[in-house]
Coordinates of C-alpha atoms in Angstrom, one line a residue:
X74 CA -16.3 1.8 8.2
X75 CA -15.7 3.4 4.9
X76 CA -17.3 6.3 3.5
X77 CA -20.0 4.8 1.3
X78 CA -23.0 5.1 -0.9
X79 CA -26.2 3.5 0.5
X80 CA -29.7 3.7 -0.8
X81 CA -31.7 6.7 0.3
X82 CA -32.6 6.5 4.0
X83 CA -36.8 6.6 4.4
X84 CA -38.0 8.8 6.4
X85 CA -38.2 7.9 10.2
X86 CA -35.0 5.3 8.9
X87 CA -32.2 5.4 11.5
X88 CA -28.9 5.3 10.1
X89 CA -26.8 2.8 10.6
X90 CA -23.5 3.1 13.0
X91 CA -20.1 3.5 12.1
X92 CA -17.2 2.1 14.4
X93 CA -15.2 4.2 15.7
X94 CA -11.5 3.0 15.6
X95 CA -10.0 1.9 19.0
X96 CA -8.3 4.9 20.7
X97 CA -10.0 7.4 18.9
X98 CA -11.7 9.7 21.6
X99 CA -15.2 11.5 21.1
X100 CA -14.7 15.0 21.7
X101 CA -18.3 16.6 20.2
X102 CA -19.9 17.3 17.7
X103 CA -18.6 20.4 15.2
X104 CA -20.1 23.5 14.9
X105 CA -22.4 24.2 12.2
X106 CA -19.6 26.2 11.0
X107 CA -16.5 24.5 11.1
X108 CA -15.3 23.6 7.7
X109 CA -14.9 20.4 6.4
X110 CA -13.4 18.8 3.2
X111 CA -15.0 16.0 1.3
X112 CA -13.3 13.9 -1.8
X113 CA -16.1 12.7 -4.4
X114 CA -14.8 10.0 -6.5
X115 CA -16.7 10.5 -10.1
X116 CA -17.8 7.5 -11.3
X117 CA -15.2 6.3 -14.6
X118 CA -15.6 5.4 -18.4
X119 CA -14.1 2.2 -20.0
X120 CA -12.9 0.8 -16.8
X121 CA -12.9 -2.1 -18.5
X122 CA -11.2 -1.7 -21.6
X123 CA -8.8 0.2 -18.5
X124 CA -8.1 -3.5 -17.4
X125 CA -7.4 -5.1 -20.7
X126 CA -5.2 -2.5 -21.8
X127 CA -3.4 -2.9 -18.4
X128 CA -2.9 -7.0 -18.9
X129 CA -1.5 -5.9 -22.6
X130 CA 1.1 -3.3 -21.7
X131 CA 2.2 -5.8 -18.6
X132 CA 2.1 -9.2 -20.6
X133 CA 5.5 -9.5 -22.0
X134 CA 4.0 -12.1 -24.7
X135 CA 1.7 -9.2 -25.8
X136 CA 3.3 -7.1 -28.7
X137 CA 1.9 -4.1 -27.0
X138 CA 4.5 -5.4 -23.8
X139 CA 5.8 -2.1 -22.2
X140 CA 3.4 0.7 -24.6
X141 CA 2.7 2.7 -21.5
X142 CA 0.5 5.2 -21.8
X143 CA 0.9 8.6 -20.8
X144 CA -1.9 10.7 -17.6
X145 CA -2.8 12.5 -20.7
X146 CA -3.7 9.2 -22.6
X147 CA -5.6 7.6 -19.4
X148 CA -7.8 11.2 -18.8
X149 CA -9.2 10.8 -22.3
X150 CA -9.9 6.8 -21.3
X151 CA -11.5 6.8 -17.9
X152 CA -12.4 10.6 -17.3
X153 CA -16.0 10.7 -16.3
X154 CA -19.0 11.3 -18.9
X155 CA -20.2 14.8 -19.2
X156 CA -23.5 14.0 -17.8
X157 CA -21.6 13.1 -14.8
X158 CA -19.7 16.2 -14.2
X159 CA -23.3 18.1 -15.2
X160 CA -25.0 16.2 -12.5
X161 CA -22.4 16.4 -9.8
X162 CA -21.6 20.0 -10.7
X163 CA -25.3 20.9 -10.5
X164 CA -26.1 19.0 -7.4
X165 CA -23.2 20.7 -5.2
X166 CA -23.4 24.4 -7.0
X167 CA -27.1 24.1 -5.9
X168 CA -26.1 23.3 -2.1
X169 CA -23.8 26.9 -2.3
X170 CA -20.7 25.0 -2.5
X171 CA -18.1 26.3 -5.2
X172 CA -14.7 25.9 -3.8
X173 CA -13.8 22.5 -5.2
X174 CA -11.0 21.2 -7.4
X175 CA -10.2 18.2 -9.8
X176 CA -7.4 16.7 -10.7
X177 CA -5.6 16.2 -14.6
X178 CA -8.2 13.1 -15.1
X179 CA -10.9 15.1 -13.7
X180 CA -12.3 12.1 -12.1
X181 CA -12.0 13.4 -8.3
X182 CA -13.3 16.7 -7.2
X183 CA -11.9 17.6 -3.7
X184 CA -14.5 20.5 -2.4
X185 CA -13.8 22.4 1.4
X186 CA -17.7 23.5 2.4
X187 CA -19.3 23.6 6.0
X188 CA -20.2 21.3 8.5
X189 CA -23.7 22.3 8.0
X190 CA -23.5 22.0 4.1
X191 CA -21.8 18.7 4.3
X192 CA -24.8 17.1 6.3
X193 CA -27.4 18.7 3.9
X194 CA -25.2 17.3 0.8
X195 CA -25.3 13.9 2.7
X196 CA -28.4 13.2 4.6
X197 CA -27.8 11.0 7.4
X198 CA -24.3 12.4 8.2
X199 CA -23.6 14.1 11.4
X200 CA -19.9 15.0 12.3
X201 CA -18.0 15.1 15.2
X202 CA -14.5 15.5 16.2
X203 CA -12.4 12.1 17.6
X204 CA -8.7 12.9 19.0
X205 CA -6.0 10.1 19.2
X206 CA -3.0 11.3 21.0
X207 CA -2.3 14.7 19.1
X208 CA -4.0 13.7 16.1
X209 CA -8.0 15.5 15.5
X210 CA -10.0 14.1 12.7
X211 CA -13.5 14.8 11.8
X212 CA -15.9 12.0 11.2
X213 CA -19.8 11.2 10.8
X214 CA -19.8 8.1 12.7
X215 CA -23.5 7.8 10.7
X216 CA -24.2 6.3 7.4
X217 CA -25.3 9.0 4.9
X218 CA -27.4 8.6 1.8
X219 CA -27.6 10.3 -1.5
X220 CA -30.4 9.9 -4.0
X221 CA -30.1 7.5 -6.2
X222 CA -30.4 9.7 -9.5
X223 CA -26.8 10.9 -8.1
X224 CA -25.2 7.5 -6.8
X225 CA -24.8 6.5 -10.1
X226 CA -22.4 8.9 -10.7
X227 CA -20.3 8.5 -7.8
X228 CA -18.1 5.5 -6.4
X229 CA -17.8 6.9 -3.2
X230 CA -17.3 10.5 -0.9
X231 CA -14.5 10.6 1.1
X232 CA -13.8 12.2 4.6
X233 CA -16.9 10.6 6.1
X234 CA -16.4 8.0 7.4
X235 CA -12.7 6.3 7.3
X236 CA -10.4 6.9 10.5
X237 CA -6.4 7.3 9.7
X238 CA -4.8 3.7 9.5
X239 CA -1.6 2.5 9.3
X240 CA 0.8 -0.5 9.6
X241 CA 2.7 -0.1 13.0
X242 CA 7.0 -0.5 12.9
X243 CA 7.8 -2.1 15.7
X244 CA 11.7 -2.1 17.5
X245 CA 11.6 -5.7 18.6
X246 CA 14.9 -4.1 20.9
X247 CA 11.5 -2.1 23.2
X248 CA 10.0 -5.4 23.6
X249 CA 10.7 -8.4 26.4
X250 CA 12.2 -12.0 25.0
X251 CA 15.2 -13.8 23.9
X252 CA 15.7 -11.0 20.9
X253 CA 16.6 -8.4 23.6
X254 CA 18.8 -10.3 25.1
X255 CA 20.6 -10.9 22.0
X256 CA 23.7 -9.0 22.1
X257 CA 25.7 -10.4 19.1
X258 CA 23.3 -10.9 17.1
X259 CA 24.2 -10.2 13.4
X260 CA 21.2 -7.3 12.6
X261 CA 20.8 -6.3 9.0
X262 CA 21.9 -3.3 7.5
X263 CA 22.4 -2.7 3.8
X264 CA 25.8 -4.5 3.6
X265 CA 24.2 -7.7 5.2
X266 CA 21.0 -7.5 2.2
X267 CA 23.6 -7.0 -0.4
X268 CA 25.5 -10.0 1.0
X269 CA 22.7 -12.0 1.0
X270 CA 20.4 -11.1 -2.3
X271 CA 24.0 -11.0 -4.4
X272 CA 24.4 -7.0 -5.1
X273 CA 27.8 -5.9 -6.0
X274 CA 29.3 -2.2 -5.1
X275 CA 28.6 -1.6 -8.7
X276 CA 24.7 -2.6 -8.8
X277 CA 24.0 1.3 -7.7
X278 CA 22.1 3.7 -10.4
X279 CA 23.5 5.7 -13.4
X280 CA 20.2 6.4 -15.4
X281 CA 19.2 10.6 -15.0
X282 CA 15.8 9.2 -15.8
X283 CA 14.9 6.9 -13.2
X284 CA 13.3 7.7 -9.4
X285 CA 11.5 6.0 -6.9
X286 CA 9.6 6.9 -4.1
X287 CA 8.5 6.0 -0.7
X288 CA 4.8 7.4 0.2
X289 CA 4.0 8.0 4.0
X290 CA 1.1 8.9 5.9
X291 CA -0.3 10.7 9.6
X292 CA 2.4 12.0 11.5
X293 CA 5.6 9.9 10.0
X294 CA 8.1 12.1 8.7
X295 CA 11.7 11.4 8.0
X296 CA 14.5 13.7 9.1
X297 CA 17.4 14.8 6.7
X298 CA 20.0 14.7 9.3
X299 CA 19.3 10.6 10.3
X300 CA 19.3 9.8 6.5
X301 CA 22.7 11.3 6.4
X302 CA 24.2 9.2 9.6
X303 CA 22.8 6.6 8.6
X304 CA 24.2 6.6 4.9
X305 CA 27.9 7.5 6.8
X306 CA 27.4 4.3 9.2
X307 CA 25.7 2.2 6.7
X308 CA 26.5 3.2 3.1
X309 CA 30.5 3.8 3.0
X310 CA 30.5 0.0 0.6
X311 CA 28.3 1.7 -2.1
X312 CA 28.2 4.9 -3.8
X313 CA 25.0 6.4 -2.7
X314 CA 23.2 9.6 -2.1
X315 CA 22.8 10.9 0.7
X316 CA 19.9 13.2 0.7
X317 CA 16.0 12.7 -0.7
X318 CA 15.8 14.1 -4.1
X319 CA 12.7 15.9 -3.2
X320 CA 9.6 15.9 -1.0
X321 CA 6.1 16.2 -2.6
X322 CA 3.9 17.6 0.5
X323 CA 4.8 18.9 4.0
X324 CA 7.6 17.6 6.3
X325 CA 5.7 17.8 9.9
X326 CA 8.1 18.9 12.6
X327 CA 8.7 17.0 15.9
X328 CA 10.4 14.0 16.3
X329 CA 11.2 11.5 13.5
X330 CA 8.6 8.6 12.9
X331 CA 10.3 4.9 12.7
X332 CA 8.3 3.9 9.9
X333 CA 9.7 7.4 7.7
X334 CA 13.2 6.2 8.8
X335 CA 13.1 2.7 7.9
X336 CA 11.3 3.7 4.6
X337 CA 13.6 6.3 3.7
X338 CA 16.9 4.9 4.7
X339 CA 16.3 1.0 2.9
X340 CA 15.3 2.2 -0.8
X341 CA 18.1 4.6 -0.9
X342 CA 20.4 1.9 0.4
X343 CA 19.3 -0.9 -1.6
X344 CA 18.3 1.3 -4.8
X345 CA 21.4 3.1 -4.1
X346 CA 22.3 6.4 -6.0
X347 CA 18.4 6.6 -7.5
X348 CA 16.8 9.7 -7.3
X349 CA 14.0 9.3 -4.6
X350 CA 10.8 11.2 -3.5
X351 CA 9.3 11.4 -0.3
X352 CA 5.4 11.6 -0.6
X353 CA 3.8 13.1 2.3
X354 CA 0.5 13.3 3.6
X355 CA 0.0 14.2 7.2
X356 CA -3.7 14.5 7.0
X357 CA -3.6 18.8 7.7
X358 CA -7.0 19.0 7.3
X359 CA -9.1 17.3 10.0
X360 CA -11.3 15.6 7.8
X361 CA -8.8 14.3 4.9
X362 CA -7.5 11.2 4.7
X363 CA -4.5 11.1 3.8
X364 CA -4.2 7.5 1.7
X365 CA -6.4 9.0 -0.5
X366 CA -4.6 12.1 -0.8
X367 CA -1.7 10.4 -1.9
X368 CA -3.9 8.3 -5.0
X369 CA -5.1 12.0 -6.1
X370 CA -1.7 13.2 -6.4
X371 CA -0.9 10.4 -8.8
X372 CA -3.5 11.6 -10.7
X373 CA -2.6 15.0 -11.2
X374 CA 1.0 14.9 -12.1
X375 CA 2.3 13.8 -15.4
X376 CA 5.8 12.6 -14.4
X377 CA 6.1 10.8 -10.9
X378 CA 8.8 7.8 -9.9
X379 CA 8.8 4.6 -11.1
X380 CA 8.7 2.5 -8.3
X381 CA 6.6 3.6 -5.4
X382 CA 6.6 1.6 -1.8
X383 CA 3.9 2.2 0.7
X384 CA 3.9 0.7 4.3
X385 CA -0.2 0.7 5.0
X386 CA -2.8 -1.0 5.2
X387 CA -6.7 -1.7 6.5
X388 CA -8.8 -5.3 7.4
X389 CA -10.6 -5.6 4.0
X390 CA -14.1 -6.1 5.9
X391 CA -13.6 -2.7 7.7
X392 CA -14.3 -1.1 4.3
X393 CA -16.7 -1.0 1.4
X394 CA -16.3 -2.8 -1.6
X395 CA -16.8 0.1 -3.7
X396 CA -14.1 2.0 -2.7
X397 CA -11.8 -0.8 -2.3
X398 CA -12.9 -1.3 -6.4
X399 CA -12.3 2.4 -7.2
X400 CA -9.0 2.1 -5.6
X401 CA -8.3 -0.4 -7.4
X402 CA -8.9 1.6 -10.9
X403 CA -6.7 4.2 -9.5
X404 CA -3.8 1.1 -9.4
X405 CA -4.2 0.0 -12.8
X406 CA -4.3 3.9 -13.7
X407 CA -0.7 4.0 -12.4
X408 CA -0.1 0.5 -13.5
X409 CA -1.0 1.7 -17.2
X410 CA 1.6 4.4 -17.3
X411 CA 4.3 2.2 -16.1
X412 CA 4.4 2.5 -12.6
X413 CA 5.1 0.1 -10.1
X414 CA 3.5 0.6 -6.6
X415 CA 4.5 -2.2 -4.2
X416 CA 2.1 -2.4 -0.6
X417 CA 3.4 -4.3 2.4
X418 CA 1.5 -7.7 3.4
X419 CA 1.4 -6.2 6.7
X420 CA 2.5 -7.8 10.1
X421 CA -0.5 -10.0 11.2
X422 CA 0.5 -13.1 9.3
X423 CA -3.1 -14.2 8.0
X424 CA -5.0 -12.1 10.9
X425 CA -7.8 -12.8 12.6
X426 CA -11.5 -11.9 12.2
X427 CA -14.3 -12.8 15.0
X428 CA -17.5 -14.1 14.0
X429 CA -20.6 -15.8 15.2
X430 CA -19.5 -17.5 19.2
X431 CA -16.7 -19.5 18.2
X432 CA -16.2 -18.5 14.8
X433 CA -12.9 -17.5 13.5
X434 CA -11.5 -17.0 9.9
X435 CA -8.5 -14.9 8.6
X436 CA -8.5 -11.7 7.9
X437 CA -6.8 -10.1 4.7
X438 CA -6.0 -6.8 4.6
X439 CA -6.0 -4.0 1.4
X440 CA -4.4 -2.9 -0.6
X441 CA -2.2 -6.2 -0.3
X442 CA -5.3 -8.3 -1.5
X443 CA -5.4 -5.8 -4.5
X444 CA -4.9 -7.9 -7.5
X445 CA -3.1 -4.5 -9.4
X446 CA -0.4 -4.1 -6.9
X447 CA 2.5 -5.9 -6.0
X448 CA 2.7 -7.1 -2.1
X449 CA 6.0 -7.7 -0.1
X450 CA 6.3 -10.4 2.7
X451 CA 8.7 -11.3 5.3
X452 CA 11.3 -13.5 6.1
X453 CA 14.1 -14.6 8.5
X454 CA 17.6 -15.7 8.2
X455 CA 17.5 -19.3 9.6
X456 CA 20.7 -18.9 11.7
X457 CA 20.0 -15.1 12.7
X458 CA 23.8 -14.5 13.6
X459 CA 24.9 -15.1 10.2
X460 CA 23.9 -14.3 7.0
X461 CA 22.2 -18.4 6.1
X462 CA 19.1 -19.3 3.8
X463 CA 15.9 -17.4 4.6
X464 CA 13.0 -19.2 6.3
X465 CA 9.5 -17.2 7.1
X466 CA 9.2 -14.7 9.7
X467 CA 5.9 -15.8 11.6
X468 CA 4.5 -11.9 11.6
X469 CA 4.6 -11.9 7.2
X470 CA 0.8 -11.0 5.8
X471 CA -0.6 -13.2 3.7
X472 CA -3.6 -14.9 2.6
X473 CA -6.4 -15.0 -0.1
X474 CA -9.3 -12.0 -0.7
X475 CA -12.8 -12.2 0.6
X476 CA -13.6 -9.4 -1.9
X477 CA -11.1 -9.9 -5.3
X478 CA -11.7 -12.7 -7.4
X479 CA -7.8 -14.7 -8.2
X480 CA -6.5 -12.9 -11.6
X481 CA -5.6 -15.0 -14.2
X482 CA -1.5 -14.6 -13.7
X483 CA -2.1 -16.7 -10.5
X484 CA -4.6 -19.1 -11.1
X485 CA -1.8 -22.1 -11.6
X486 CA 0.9 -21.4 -9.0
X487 CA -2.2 -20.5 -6.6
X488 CA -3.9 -24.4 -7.8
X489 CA -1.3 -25.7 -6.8
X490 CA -0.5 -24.7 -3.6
X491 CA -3.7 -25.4 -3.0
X492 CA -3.3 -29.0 -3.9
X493 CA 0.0 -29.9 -3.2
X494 CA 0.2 -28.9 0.5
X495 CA -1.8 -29.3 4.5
X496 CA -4.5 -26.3 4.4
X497 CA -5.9 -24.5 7.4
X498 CA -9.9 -25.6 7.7
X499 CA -11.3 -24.5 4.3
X500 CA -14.0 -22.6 6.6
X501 CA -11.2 -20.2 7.3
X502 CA -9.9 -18.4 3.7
X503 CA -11.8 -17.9 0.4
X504 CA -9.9 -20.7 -1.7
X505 CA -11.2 -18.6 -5.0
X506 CA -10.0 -15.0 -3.9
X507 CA -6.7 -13.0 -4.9
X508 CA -3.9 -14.5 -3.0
X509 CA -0.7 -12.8 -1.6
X510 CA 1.7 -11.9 -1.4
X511 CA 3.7 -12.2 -4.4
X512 CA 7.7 -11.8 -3.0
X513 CA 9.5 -11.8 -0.4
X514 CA 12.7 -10.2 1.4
X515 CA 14.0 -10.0 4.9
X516 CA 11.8 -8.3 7.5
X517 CA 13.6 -9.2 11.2
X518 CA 15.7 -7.5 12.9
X519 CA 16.9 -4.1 11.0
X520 CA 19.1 -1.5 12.0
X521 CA 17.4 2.3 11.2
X522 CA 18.7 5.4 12.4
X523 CA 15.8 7.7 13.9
X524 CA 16.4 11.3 15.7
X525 CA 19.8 10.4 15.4
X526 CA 20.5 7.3 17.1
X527 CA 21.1 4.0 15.9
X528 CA 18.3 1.9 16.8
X529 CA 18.3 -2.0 16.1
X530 CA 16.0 -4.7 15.6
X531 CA 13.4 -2.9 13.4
X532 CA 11.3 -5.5 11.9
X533 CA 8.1 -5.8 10.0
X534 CA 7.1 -5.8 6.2
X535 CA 7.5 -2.1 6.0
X536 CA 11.1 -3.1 6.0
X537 CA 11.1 -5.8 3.3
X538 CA 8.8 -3.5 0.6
X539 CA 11.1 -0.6 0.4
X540 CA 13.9 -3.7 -0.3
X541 CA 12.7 -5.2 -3.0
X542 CA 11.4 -1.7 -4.2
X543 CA 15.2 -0.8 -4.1
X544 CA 16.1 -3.6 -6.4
X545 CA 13.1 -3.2 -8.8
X546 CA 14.8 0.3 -9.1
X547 CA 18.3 -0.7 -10.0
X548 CA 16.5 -3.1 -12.9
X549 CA 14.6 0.2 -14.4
X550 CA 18.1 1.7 -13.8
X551 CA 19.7 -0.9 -16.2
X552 CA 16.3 -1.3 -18.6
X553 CA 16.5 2.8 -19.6
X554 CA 20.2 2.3 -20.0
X555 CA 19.2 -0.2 -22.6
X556 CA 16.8 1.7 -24.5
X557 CA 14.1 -0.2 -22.5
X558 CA 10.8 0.9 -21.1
X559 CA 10.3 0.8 -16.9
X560 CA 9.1 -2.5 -15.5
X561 CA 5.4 -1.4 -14.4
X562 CA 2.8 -3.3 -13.0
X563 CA 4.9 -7.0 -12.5
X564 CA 2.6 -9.2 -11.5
X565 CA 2.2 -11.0 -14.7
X566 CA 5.9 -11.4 -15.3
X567 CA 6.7 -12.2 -12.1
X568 CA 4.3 -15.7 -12.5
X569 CA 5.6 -16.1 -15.3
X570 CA 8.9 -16.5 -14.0
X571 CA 7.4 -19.4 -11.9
X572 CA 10.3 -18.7 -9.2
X573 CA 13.6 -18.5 -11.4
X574 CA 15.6 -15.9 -10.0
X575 CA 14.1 -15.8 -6.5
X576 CA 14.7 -18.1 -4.0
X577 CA 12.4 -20.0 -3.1
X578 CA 11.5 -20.0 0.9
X579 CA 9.9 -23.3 2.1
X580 CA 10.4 -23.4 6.2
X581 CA 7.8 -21.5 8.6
X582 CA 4.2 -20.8 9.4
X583 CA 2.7 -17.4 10.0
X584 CA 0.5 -16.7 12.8
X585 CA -3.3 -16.4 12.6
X586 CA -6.1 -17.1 14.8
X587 CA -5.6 -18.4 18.5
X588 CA -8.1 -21.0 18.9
X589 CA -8.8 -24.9 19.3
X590 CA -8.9 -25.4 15.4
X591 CA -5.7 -23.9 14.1
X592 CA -4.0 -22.8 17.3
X593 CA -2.5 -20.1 16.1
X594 CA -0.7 -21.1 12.5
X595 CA -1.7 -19.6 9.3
X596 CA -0.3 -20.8 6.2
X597 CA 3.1 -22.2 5.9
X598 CA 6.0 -21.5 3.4
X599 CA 6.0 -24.7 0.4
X600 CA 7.9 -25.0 -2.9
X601 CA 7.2 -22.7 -5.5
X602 CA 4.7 -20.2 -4.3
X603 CA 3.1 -19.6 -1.3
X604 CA 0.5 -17.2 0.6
X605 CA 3.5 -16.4 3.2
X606 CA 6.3 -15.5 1.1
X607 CA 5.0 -15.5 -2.7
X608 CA 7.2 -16.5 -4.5
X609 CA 10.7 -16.0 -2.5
X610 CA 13.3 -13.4 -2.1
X611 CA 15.3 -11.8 -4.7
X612 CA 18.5 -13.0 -5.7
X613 CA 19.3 -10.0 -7.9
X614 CA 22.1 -10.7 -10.9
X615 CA 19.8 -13.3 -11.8
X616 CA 16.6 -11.7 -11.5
X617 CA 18.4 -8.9 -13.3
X618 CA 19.3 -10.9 -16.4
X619 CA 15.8 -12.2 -16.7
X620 CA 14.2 -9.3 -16.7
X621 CA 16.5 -7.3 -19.2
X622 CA 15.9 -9.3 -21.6
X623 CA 12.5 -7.6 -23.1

């Protein structure tokens, strides 16, 4: 249900439906006049050369290991042709609409127009207005076309057609079962993490030029105040800071989300005393969407953190491959400057698609099946009232691409799980695709802070990414003190490693589809990597060590 380009429509042609998103409610169609604000995403140059240039800076047997290059570098690579800007330019001056702007690699324009103007630009569109709870968006639940002189100058237009999405936190404390009833249990805070992935009170940051960032979405905000009791509860073991360094967007009102708190309060504790941003995107204008938001404002500021951790995520077959490819480019744009962005593998273990009577297969999700972006899974603590040896929590994303083909720094750890271990019925998972996730940390059971009371047994992915984004810091931390450049896109590294430094999770299955062929159970957790946990959990002195050493 992604905004997407499709042939011209003949005349007489119905367009084909969009689906609307459970619990979004129809309230009617806008007035001719209401305003409207569409992203068009202009086609790039050298996308290409974009990708080998991104496998050279993030090879460390390349000699050009670590040569980042600056936004200013990537606008002169990939910034559209001038026939493009002439064309698109042209086509939307001649439709009256003017009030549009680009970003630094002048490969988006972002243009606010009418209802009226937007269905004329788009033929086929029709918008209307869906509420969910407080939350109004406007969407054209019909296909629209453009001509195809224009497509080829565009990837995509968004604010059609893609309904706000996002990976759910859940308190396992609001839910019934055993876990409620729990009382002693252990929970894990940052002392317990530190206690089990080997951090010291001294592994906090020192560099002035490192940061790291946490990017949410819709209406999760963090609030000041719970970051601070939490860091006086939590954070008295460590040196630490206690507030966010700044805030790129607007803080909503209202009541704190879970997810912002969880975020907010696990990168700061685990990459203690590191500068950290806060990027958010509520979505102010009914028809933006704010993941997309957030990709434009990578492109249009020159210095942004280092490590960037975002909790969301949408089925792959719910959207079209050519956005899901231009979002890719926009990865291995940030990828190319020496940014790491890390997604959660989201909290449906392999998921679970319908289709023909009787049919199931998994379903991955994106942008963890993005092969330019690192993905976080989940795990357990075997005895859960004490810190033991990590085993995999059954909720962990994972799985293999129906869209990506596998990259090249997978291909043999991926063979051989393949080989060496009992598969779910081929018929279910594309054996060929990009697999994930790549790591691992714990994702049961947290304690988070939120409108100021301590709330425990958070769990879910979005718990385990800001983690081992934490630590990924606090290794930039150590490589600028060095002289060294930031880690960046490591995927390739990290299979290089071929699991030193990490350990390496090998009990547990992760949920999938409920039915008479695999009753539930996904993949399981084997030796070495696997599409549950990747490649392990961080044990940190000695992932440290390996990964100062170029």
């Amino acid at each position: 249900d992604c905004a997407v380009l499709l042939p011209p429509l003949s005349r007489g042609t119905l367009a084909m439906a969009v689906l609307v998103p459970r619990g979004w409610v129809h309230t009617g169609r806008v007035a001719p006049s209401d305003r409207v604000q569409l992203t068009f995403a202009l086609k790039q140059q050298n996308v290409d050369r974009l990708r080998e240039l991104l496998g050279l800076v993030s090879n460390p047997d390349s000699p050009q290991y670590g040569k980042f290059l600056t936004l200013e570098e990537v606008t002169s690579l990939v910034h559209p042709s001038d026939l493009t800007h002439k064309v698109v330019w042209g086509w939307l001056q001649s439709h009256g609409v003017a009030a549009c702007h680009t970003v630094l690699t002048q490969d988006f324009l972002q243009c606010d127009t009418t209802a009226q103007v937007a269905e004329t630009l788009l033929p086929g569109s029709e918008f209307h207005r869906y509420r969910k709870g407080r939350r109004s968006v406007v969407r054209s639940p019909a296909r629209y076309s453009v001509h195809a002189d224009l497509a080829q100058h565009l990837d995509f237009v968004g604010g059609v057609h893609r309904f706000p999405t996002e990976m759910q936190t859940v308190s396992r404390a609001w839910t019934n079962g055993a876990r409620h009833e729990a009382k002693f249990h252990l929970g894990v805070t940052p002392v317990v993490l530190r206690s089990r992935y080997n951090l010291t009170a001294a592994d906090v940051g020192s560099a002035e030029n490192n940061s790291q960032a946490v990017a949410q979405f819709l209406e999760q905000f963090y609030h000041p105040a719970d970051l601070a009791e939490f860091m006086a509860i939590f954070g008295s073991g460590f040196k630490h800071m206690s507030q966010v360094a700044r805030v790129v967007g607007t803080q909503g009102g209202g009541k704190a989300g879970l997810e912002a708190s969880l975020d907010v309060e696990y990168i700061m504790s685990t990459g203690a005393n590191i500068s950290t941003w806060v990027f958010t995107n509520p979505g102010r204008h009914e028809s933006q969407e704010p993941f997309l938001q957030w990709m434009l404002l990578l492109s249009n500021m020159s210095s942004v953190p280092w490590v960037h951790t975002v909790s969301y995520g949408d089925d792959e077959d719910s959207l079209a491959a050519a956005y899901m490819m231009r979002i890719n480019n926009e990865f291995m744009k940030a990828g190319i400057r020496g940014i790491s962005i890390l997604f959660a593998s989201g909290d449906s273990g392999a998921g679970c698609r319908h289709l023909t009577k009787g049919t199931n297969a998994f379903r991955p999700s994106f942008p963890a099946s993005s092969p330019y972006v690192t993905t976080v899974g989940g795990t357990s603590f075997k005895n859960p009232f004490q810190v033991t040896y990590e085993v995999t929590d059954y909720i962990s994303g994972g799985g293999f691409s129906n869209i990506f083909p596998m990259p090249d720094y997978q291909l043999a750890a991926v063979s051989a799980y393949l080989k060496g271990t009992t598969l779910p019925p081929k018929t279910y998972f594309n054996t060929s695709g990009r697999a994930y996730p790549d790591i691992a940390a714990l994702s049961d059971n947290y304690w988070v802070v939120s409108n100021r009371v301590p709330i425990p047994w958070v769990s879910g992915t979005s718990a385990s990414t800001p983690v081992v984004g934490g630590m990924l810091s606090l290794i930039n931390d150590q490589r600028f003190l060095k002289g060294l450049p930031s880690l960046g896109f490591l995927n390739p590294r990290l299979y290089q490693l071929k699991g030193q430094a990490l350990f390496d999770v090998t009990e547990g299955c992760h949920l999938s589809c409920l039915d008479d062929q695999v009753e539930g159970k996904g993949f399981c957790a084997a030796p070495s990597w696997d599409p549950v946990t990747g490649w392990g959990t961080p044990n940190y002195p000695s992932l440290l060590a390996t990964l100062l050493d170029k």
